[in-house]
Short mmCIF file of N, CA and C in Angstrom, two decimals:
data_model
loop_
_atom_site.label_atom_id
_atom_site.label_comp_id
_atom_site.label_asym_id
_atom_site.label_seq_id
_atom_site.Cartn_x
_atom_site.Cartn_y
_atom_site.Cartn_z
N MET Z 1 0.81 -1.06 0.00
CA MET Z 1 -0.02 -0.03 -0.05
C MET Z 1 0.89 1.16 -0.03
N THR Z 2 0.49 2.13 -0.92
CA THR Z 2 1.31 3.39 -0.93
C THR Z 2 0.56 4.53 -0.39
N GLN Z 3 1.28 5.35 0.39
CA GLN Z 3 0.65 6.51 1.03
C GLN Z 3 0.65 7.68 -0.11
N ILE Z 4 -0.51 8.23 -0.25
CA ILE Z 4 -0.81 9.33 -1.20
C ILE Z 4 -0.14 10.67 -0.69
N ASP Z 5 0.64 11.26 -1.60
CA ASP Z 5 1.21 12.56 -1.15
C ASP Z 5 0.61 13.49 -2.17
N THR Z 6 -0.26 14.38 -1.70
CA THR Z 6 -0.99 15.23 -2.44
C THR Z 6 -0.39 16.67 -2.74
N GLN Z 7 0.80 16.69 -2.70
CA GLN Z 7 1.56 17.94 -3.08
C GLN Z 7 1.29 17.97 -4.54
N GLY Z 8 1.01 19.22 -4.90
CA GLY Z 8 0.76 19.64 -6.30
C GLY Z 8 -0.85 19.49 -6.60
N LEU Z 9 -1.47 19.03 -5.76
CA LEU Z 9 -3.14 18.99 -6.00
C LEU Z 9 -3.78 20.23 -5.31
N PHE Z 10 -4.63 20.74 -6.09
CA PHE Z 10 -5.41 21.77 -5.50
C PHE Z 10 -7.04 21.79 -5.83
N ILE Z 11 -7.74 22.56 -5.01
CA ILE Z 11 -9.16 22.44 -5.12
C ILE Z 11 -9.71 23.91 -4.93
N LEU Z 12 -10.77 24.31 -5.63
CA LEU Z 12 -11.44 25.60 -5.50
C LEU Z 12 -12.27 25.51 -4.30
N ASN Z 13 -12.13 26.27 -3.28
CA ASN Z 13 -12.82 26.33 -2.06
C ASN Z 13 -13.56 27.76 -1.98
N GLY Z 14 -14.78 27.83 -2.33
CA GLY Z 14 -15.39 29.15 -2.52
C GLY Z 14 -14.66 30.04 -3.61
N LYS Z 15 -13.99 30.94 -3.35
CA LYS Z 15 -13.16 31.72 -4.38
C LYS Z 15 -11.74 31.58 -4.13
N GLU Z 16 -11.36 30.61 -3.35
CA GLU Z 16 -9.99 30.66 -3.07
C GLU Z 16 -9.51 29.11 -3.59
N ILE Z 17 -8.41 29.07 -4.13
CA ILE Z 17 -7.64 27.80 -4.54
C ILE Z 17 -6.78 27.50 -3.46
N VAL Z 18 -7.05 26.13 -2.93
CA VAL Z 18 -6.26 25.68 -1.69
C VAL Z 18 -5.76 24.29 -1.96
N PRO Z 19 -4.77 23.89 -1.16
CA PRO Z 19 -4.24 22.59 -1.53
C PRO Z 19 -5.29 21.61 -1.14
N TYR Z 20 -5.25 20.40 -1.79
CA TYR Z 20 -6.10 19.28 -1.67
C TYR Z 20 -5.49 18.38 -0.88
N THR Z 21 -6.38 17.82 0.28
CA THR Z 21 -5.83 16.85 1.17
C THR Z 21 -6.75 15.51 1.04
N ILE Z 22 -6.25 14.49 1.31
CA ILE Z 22 -7.10 13.22 1.39
C ILE Z 22 -6.99 12.83 2.86
N ASN Z 23 -8.21 12.53 3.52
CA ASN Z 23 -8.27 12.09 4.85
C ASN Z 23 -8.36 10.63 4.93
N ASP Z 24 -8.80 10.07 5.97
CA ASP Z 24 -8.99 8.78 6.13
C ASP Z 24 -10.14 7.93 5.45
N GLU Z 25 -11.05 8.78 4.79
CA GLU Z 25 -12.20 8.10 4.23
C GLU Z 25 -11.76 7.10 3.21
N LYS Z 26 -12.64 6.20 2.94
CA LYS Z 26 -12.52 5.27 1.98
C LYS Z 26 -13.04 6.00 0.61
N MET Z 27 -12.21 6.14 -0.44
CA MET Z 27 -12.67 6.98 -1.62
C MET Z 27 -12.04 6.40 -2.87
N ILE Z 28 -12.64 6.96 -3.94
CA ILE Z 28 -12.07 6.60 -5.23
C ILE Z 28 -11.44 7.80 -5.81
N LEU Z 29 -10.19 7.85 -6.31
CA LEU Z 29 -9.63 8.94 -7.03
C LEU Z 29 -9.31 8.57 -8.51
N CYS Z 30 -10.07 9.37 -9.37
CA CYS Z 30 -9.97 9.20 -10.77
C CYS Z 30 -9.12 10.17 -11.40
N GLY Z 31 -8.25 9.76 -12.26
CA GLY Z 31 -7.42 10.78 -13.05
C GLY Z 31 -7.79 10.73 -14.36
N VAL Z 32 -7.86 11.83 -15.08
CA VAL Z 32 -8.56 11.96 -16.42
C VAL Z 32 -7.40 12.94 -17.18
N PRO Z 33 -7.22 12.79 -18.61
CA PRO Z 33 -6.56 13.63 -19.51
C PRO Z 33 -6.94 15.00 -19.32
N GLY Z 34 -8.20 15.35 -19.37
CA GLY Z 34 -8.50 16.76 -19.27
C GLY Z 34 -10.17 16.92 -19.17
N ALA Z 35 -10.34 18.08 -18.44
CA ALA Z 35 -11.70 18.51 -18.19
C ALA Z 35 -12.25 18.91 -19.60
N PHE Z 36 -13.48 18.52 -19.90
CA PHE Z 36 -14.17 18.87 -21.13
C PHE Z 36 -13.70 18.17 -22.50
N THR Z 37 -12.83 17.14 -22.06
CA THR Z 37 -12.49 16.25 -23.33
C THR Z 37 -13.63 15.28 -23.51
N TYR Z 38 -13.76 14.70 -24.60
CA TYR Z 38 -14.98 13.79 -24.96
C TYR Z 38 -15.18 12.72 -24.00
N GLY Z 39 -14.24 11.83 -23.90
CA GLY Z 39 -14.55 10.65 -23.03
C GLY Z 39 -14.67 10.99 -21.67
N CYS Z 40 -13.99 12.03 -21.25
CA CYS Z 40 -14.07 12.35 -19.64
C CYS Z 40 -15.52 13.06 -19.34
N THR Z 41 -15.86 13.80 -20.30
CA THR Z 41 -17.08 14.54 -20.28
C THR Z 41 -18.37 13.78 -20.43
N THR Z 42 -18.41 12.80 -21.40
CA THR Z 42 -19.57 12.15 -21.84
C THR Z 42 -19.69 10.74 -21.11
N ARG Z 43 -18.62 10.23 -20.53
CA ARG Z 43 -18.61 8.92 -20.02
C ARG Z 43 -18.12 8.78 -18.56
N HIS Z 44 -16.81 9.27 -18.41
CA HIS Z 44 -16.16 8.86 -17.10
C HIS Z 44 -16.83 9.79 -15.94
N LEU Z 45 -16.79 10.96 -15.99
CA LEU Z 45 -17.37 11.84 -14.85
C LEU Z 45 -18.92 11.45 -14.65
N PRO Z 46 -19.74 11.61 -15.65
CA PRO Z 46 -21.10 11.36 -15.55
C PRO Z 46 -21.22 9.91 -14.98
N GLY Z 47 -20.56 9.04 -15.44
CA GLY Z 47 -20.69 7.59 -14.91
C GLY Z 47 -20.66 7.56 -13.40
N PHE Z 48 -19.59 8.21 -12.83
CA PHE Z 48 -19.56 8.11 -11.35
C PHE Z 48 -20.69 9.04 -10.82
N ALA Z 49 -20.98 10.17 -11.35
CA ALA Z 49 -21.98 10.97 -10.78
C ALA Z 49 -23.33 10.31 -10.70
N ASN Z 50 -23.49 9.52 -11.66
CA ASN Z 50 -24.99 8.88 -11.76
C ASN Z 50 -24.88 7.59 -10.89
N ASN Z 51 -23.77 7.18 -10.27
CA ASN Z 51 -23.72 6.02 -9.51
C ASN Z 51 -23.19 6.19 -8.03
N LEU Z 52 -23.36 7.38 -7.56
CA LEU Z 52 -22.84 7.73 -6.33
C LEU Z 52 -23.49 6.87 -5.18
N SER Z 53 -24.70 6.67 -5.33
CA SER Z 53 -25.44 5.75 -4.36
C SER Z 53 -25.07 4.49 -4.26
N GLN Z 54 -24.70 3.90 -5.50
CA GLN Z 54 -24.26 2.43 -5.66
C GLN Z 54 -22.91 2.45 -4.93
N LEU Z 55 -21.96 3.43 -5.13
CA LEU Z 55 -20.55 3.54 -4.64
C LEU Z 55 -20.79 3.59 -3.17
N LYS Z 56 -21.59 4.54 -2.47
CA LYS Z 56 -21.85 4.55 -1.13
C LYS Z 56 -22.37 3.27 -0.62
N SER Z 57 -23.16 2.52 -1.18
CA SER Z 57 -23.60 1.18 -0.65
C SER Z 57 -22.52 0.34 -0.54
N LYS Z 58 -21.38 0.45 -1.28
CA LYS Z 58 -20.19 -0.43 -1.24
C LYS Z 58 -19.03 0.22 -0.32
N GLY Z 59 -19.38 1.19 0.45
CA GLY Z 59 -18.62 1.78 1.47
C GLY Z 59 -17.70 2.88 0.95
N ILE Z 60 -17.89 3.37 -0.14
CA ILE Z 60 -17.17 4.52 -0.68
C ILE Z 60 -17.77 5.72 -0.12
N HIS Z 61 -16.98 6.62 0.43
CA HIS Z 61 -17.43 7.79 1.11
C HIS Z 61 -17.13 9.04 0.16
N LYS Z 62 -16.24 9.03 -0.71
CA LYS Z 62 -15.99 10.11 -1.37
C LYS Z 62 -15.37 9.74 -2.90
N VAL Z 63 -15.68 10.72 -3.77
CA VAL Z 63 -15.11 10.33 -5.10
C VAL Z 63 -14.49 11.86 -5.56
N ALA Z 64 -13.26 11.58 -6.21
CA ALA Z 64 -12.47 12.79 -6.50
C ALA Z 64 -12.05 12.64 -8.00
N PHE Z 65 -12.20 13.54 -8.88
CA PHE Z 65 -11.61 13.53 -10.16
C PHE Z 65 -10.48 14.71 -10.34
N MET Z 66 -9.37 14.22 -10.84
CA MET Z 66 -8.35 15.04 -10.99
C MET Z 66 -7.63 15.16 -12.37
N SER Z 67 -7.23 16.32 -12.75
CA SER Z 67 -6.59 16.42 -14.13
C SER Z 67 -5.66 17.56 -13.98
N VAL Z 68 -4.73 17.73 -15.10
CA VAL Z 68 -3.99 18.84 -15.19
C VAL Z 68 -4.44 20.18 -15.44
N ASN Z 69 -5.86 20.24 -15.60
CA ASN Z 69 -6.54 21.56 -15.77
C ASN Z 69 -6.44 22.29 -14.33
N ASP Z 70 -6.50 23.68 -14.58
CA ASP Z 70 -6.57 24.46 -13.34
C ASP Z 70 -7.92 24.29 -12.49
N ALA Z 71 -7.82 24.61 -11.16
CA ALA Z 71 -8.80 24.40 -10.23
C ALA Z 71 -10.22 25.03 -10.72
N ILE Z 72 -10.16 26.03 -11.36
CA ILE Z 72 -11.44 26.82 -11.68
C ILE Z 72 -12.11 25.94 -12.81
N VAL Z 73 -11.29 25.51 -13.82
CA VAL Z 73 -11.72 24.69 -14.99
C VAL Z 73 -12.35 23.38 -14.46
N MET Z 74 -11.57 22.75 -13.52
CA MET Z 74 -12.12 21.55 -12.93
C MET Z 74 -13.46 21.71 -12.30
N ASN Z 75 -13.56 22.74 -11.50
CA ASN Z 75 -14.85 23.03 -10.84
C ASN Z 75 -16.07 23.32 -11.73
N GLU Z 76 -15.80 23.97 -12.88
CA GLU Z 76 -16.78 24.45 -13.79
C GLU Z 76 -17.18 23.03 -14.54
N TRP Z 77 -16.31 22.21 -14.92
CA TRP Z 77 -16.42 20.87 -15.46
C TRP Z 77 -17.26 20.03 -14.56
N ASN Z 78 -16.98 19.98 -13.40
CA ASN Z 78 -17.75 19.09 -12.47
C ASN Z 78 -19.29 19.73 -12.25
N LYS Z 79 -19.33 21.03 -12.12
CA LYS Z 79 -20.55 21.74 -12.14
C LYS Z 79 -21.45 21.26 -13.27
N LEU Z 80 -21.01 21.35 -14.43
CA LEU Z 80 -21.80 20.96 -15.61
C LEU Z 80 -22.01 19.66 -15.94
N HIS Z 81 -21.16 18.73 -15.48
CA HIS Z 81 -21.13 17.32 -15.96
C HIS Z 81 -21.00 16.30 -14.93
N GLY Z 82 -20.90 16.74 -13.60
CA GLY Z 82 -20.49 15.76 -12.43
C GLY Z 82 -21.66 15.99 -11.48
N HIS Z 83 -21.04 16.06 -10.16
CA HIS Z 83 -22.14 16.22 -9.01
C HIS Z 83 -21.41 17.05 -7.96
N LYS Z 84 -22.23 17.70 -7.23
CA LYS Z 84 -21.80 18.40 -6.02
C LYS Z 84 -21.00 17.85 -5.02
N ASP Z 85 -21.26 16.45 -4.81
CA ASP Z 85 -20.64 15.49 -4.02
C ASP Z 85 -19.23 14.92 -4.48
N ILE Z 86 -18.79 15.34 -5.64
CA ILE Z 86 -17.59 14.85 -6.32
C ILE Z 86 -16.58 15.99 -6.20
N ASP Z 87 -15.39 15.68 -5.70
CA ASP Z 87 -14.41 16.73 -5.53
C ASP Z 87 -13.74 16.82 -6.94
N SER Z 88 -13.56 18.11 -7.37
CA SER Z 88 -12.86 18.32 -8.64
C SER Z 88 -11.47 19.00 -8.28
N VAL Z 89 -10.50 18.11 -8.50
CA VAL Z 89 -9.13 18.41 -8.13
C VAL Z 89 -8.34 18.74 -9.42
N SER Z 90 -7.39 19.77 -9.09
CA SER Z 90 -6.43 20.33 -10.11
C SER Z 90 -5.07 19.78 -9.84
N ASP Z 91 -4.45 19.38 -10.78
CA ASP Z 91 -2.85 19.19 -10.83
C ASP Z 91 -2.26 19.98 -11.94
N PRO Z 92 -2.26 21.29 -11.72
CA PRO Z 92 -1.96 22.22 -12.78
C PRO Z 92 -0.56 22.01 -13.48
N LEU Z 93 0.42 21.66 -12.65
CA LEU Z 93 1.73 21.50 -13.21
C LEU Z 93 2.13 20.07 -13.41
N ALA Z 94 1.14 19.14 -13.38
CA ALA Z 94 1.40 17.70 -13.42
C ALA Z 94 2.40 17.13 -12.42
N VAL Z 95 2.48 17.80 -11.29
CA VAL Z 95 3.36 17.40 -10.11
C VAL Z 95 3.01 16.07 -9.61
N PHE Z 96 1.61 15.86 -9.31
CA PHE Z 96 1.10 14.76 -8.84
C PHE Z 96 1.08 13.61 -9.80
N SER Z 97 0.67 13.92 -11.07
CA SER Z 97 0.54 12.88 -12.20
C SER Z 97 2.02 12.26 -12.47
N LYS Z 98 3.01 13.17 -12.48
CA LYS Z 98 4.54 12.65 -12.54
C LYS Z 98 4.86 11.86 -11.36
N ARG Z 99 4.52 12.28 -10.34
CA ARG Z 99 4.95 11.37 -8.97
C ARG Z 99 4.34 10.06 -9.04
N ILE Z 100 3.23 9.91 -9.47
CA ILE Z 100 2.51 8.51 -9.52
C ILE Z 100 2.76 7.82 -10.77
N LYS Z 101 3.61 8.51 -11.70
CA LYS Z 101 4.00 7.85 -12.96
C LYS Z 101 2.75 7.51 -13.92
N LYS Z 102 1.81 8.73 -13.86
CA LYS Z 102 0.67 8.62 -14.84
C LYS Z 102 0.69 9.90 -15.69
N ASP Z 103 1.76 10.43 -15.92
CA ASP Z 103 1.86 11.52 -16.77
C ASP Z 103 2.20 10.97 -18.17
N VAL Z 104 1.71 11.75 -19.20
CA VAL Z 104 1.94 11.41 -20.54
C VAL Z 104 2.15 12.74 -21.34
N ASP Z 105 3.13 12.85 -22.21
CA ASP Z 105 3.45 13.95 -23.02
C ASP Z 105 2.65 13.88 -24.41
N TRP Z 106 1.62 14.68 -24.47
CA TRP Z 106 0.73 14.74 -25.72
C TRP Z 106 1.37 15.83 -26.69
N GLY Z 107 2.55 16.26 -26.51
CA GLY Z 107 3.21 17.17 -27.53
C GLY Z 107 2.63 18.54 -27.40
N GLU Z 108 3.00 19.36 -28.38
CA GLU Z 108 2.70 20.86 -28.40
C GLU Z 108 1.23 21.14 -28.41
N THR Z 109 0.34 20.22 -28.82
CA THR Z 109 -1.06 20.39 -28.99
C THR Z 109 -1.70 20.38 -27.67
N PHE Z 110 -1.41 19.48 -26.70
CA PHE Z 110 -2.13 19.25 -25.40
C PHE Z 110 -1.14 19.09 -24.37
N GLY Z 111 0.24 19.06 -24.44
CA GLY Z 111 1.05 19.22 -23.39
C GLY Z 111 1.24 17.92 -22.47
N THR Z 112 1.68 18.11 -21.22
CA THR Z 112 1.72 16.90 -20.28
C THR Z 112 0.34 16.81 -19.74
N ARG Z 113 -0.13 15.63 -19.71
CA ARG Z 113 -1.42 15.14 -19.18
C ARG Z 113 -1.49 14.03 -18.29
N CYS Z 114 -2.54 13.65 -17.70
CA CYS Z 114 -2.47 12.45 -16.82
C CYS Z 114 -3.15 11.30 -17.58
N ASN Z 115 -2.61 10.19 -17.53
CA ASN Z 115 -3.38 9.02 -17.98
C ASN Z 115 -4.46 8.65 -17.32
N ARG Z 116 -5.63 8.04 -17.77
CA ARG Z 116 -6.67 7.79 -17.14
C ARG Z 116 -6.42 6.64 -16.16
N PHE Z 117 -7.00 6.92 -14.85
CA PHE Z 117 -6.81 5.85 -13.83
C PHE Z 117 -7.93 5.88 -12.80
N ALA Z 118 -8.04 4.97 -12.03
CA ALA Z 118 -8.94 4.99 -10.72
C ALA Z 118 -8.27 4.31 -9.62
N PHE Z 119 -8.00 4.96 -8.62
CA PHE Z 119 -7.59 4.24 -7.36
C PHE Z 119 -8.46 4.04 -6.31
N LEU Z 120 -8.43 3.01 -5.50
CA LEU Z 120 -9.22 2.85 -4.34
C LEU Z 120 -8.22 3.39 -3.17
N ILE Z 121 -8.77 4.37 -2.40
CA ILE Z 121 -7.95 4.91 -1.26
C ILE Z 121 -8.56 4.69 -0.01
N GLU Z 122 -7.79 4.24 0.99
CA GLU Z 122 -8.21 4.02 2.25
C GLU Z 122 -7.25 4.39 3.32
N LYS Z 123 -7.69 5.30 4.26
CA LYS Z 123 -6.75 5.84 5.34
C LYS Z 123 -5.40 6.58 4.55
N GLY Z 124 -5.78 7.17 3.54
CA GLY Z 124 -4.67 7.93 2.81
C GLY Z 124 -3.66 6.99 2.00
N LYS Z 125 -4.11 5.76 1.87
CA LYS Z 125 -3.12 4.89 1.13
C LYS Z 125 -3.90 4.26 -0.17
N VAL Z 126 -3.15 4.16 -1.26
CA VAL Z 126 -3.62 3.42 -2.28
C VAL Z 126 -3.72 1.89 -1.94
N ILE Z 127 -4.93 1.39 -2.08
CA ILE Z 127 -4.99 -0.01 -1.82
C ILE Z 127 -5.34 -0.91 -3.06
N LYS Z 128 -5.73 -0.27 -4.14
CA LYS Z 128 -6.09 -0.83 -5.39
C LYS Z 128 -6.17 0.16 -6.58
N GLU Z 129 -5.50 -0.39 -7.65
CA GLU Z 129 -5.75 0.25 -8.92
C GLU Z 129 -6.75 -0.37 -9.81
N PHE Z 130 -7.74 0.08 -10.29
CA PHE Z 130 -8.73 -0.62 -10.86
C PHE Z 130 -8.24 -0.85 -12.47
N LYS Z 131 -8.47 -1.98 -12.90
CA LYS Z 131 -8.06 -2.31 -14.30
C LYS Z 131 -8.84 -1.43 -15.39
N ASP Z 132 -10.09 -1.24 -15.00
CA ASP Z 132 -11.00 -0.41 -15.82
C ASP Z 132 -11.40 0.60 -15.01
N PRO Z 133 -10.84 1.88 -15.37
CA PRO Z 133 -11.20 3.09 -14.56
C PRO Z 133 -12.60 3.78 -14.68
N PHE Z 134 -13.24 3.13 -15.61
CA PHE Z 134 -14.72 3.68 -15.77
C PHE Z 134 -15.56 3.03 -14.70
N ILE Z 135 -16.70 3.65 -14.38
CA ILE Z 135 -17.65 3.23 -13.44
C ILE Z 135 -17.99 1.66 -13.49
N GLU Z 136 -18.16 1.23 -14.60
CA GLU Z 136 -18.42 -0.29 -14.73
C GLU Z 136 -17.37 -1.24 -14.13
N GLY Z 137 -16.14 -0.82 -14.50
CA GLY Z 137 -14.97 -1.46 -14.14
C GLY Z 137 -14.79 -1.55 -12.54
N VAL Z 138 -14.95 -0.32 -12.00
CA VAL Z 138 -14.85 -0.04 -10.55
C VAL Z 138 -15.99 -0.71 -9.88
N LEU Z 139 -17.23 -0.63 -10.23
CA LEU Z 139 -18.24 -1.41 -9.50
C LEU Z 139 -17.88 -2.91 -9.56
N ALA Z 140 -17.51 -3.37 -10.76
CA ALA Z 140 -17.15 -4.88 -10.80
C ALA Z 140 -16.26 -5.40 -9.85
N GLU Z 141 -15.09 -4.47 -9.68
CA GLU Z 141 -13.98 -4.89 -8.87
C GLU Z 141 -14.04 -4.47 -7.39
N LEU Z 142 -15.07 -3.80 -7.03
CA LEU Z 142 -15.23 -3.45 -5.63
C LEU Z 142 -15.73 -4.70 -4.79
#
């Protein structure tokens, strides 16, 4: 089990951008290439938003989505396509993505991004990486 170091992660709290922390709750952390990208917006985030009650019935207390977009963009994306109970987290300089070795360089057109993933985190530690990071895979493996 790997302890999560959240250095480099931020969240919009009211009008302030603050560091994001992970507490002892059992949660799912999803990484995506970018807010407002097709697969992330039409399938990944809405899949989790539409199944929060199912996740809660399996003991998941929180869901967070992170990307290399800034905290304001992540917040707006979640407001439009997600759910108020999902944390929208920013890794603006890909510090976190690089540390967990999920970074990918998409060149001049898209820059450094995060590969898609889903982790099960408990007591601040990664206890599982899901083979399929979309909701269907996560629910099947929980």
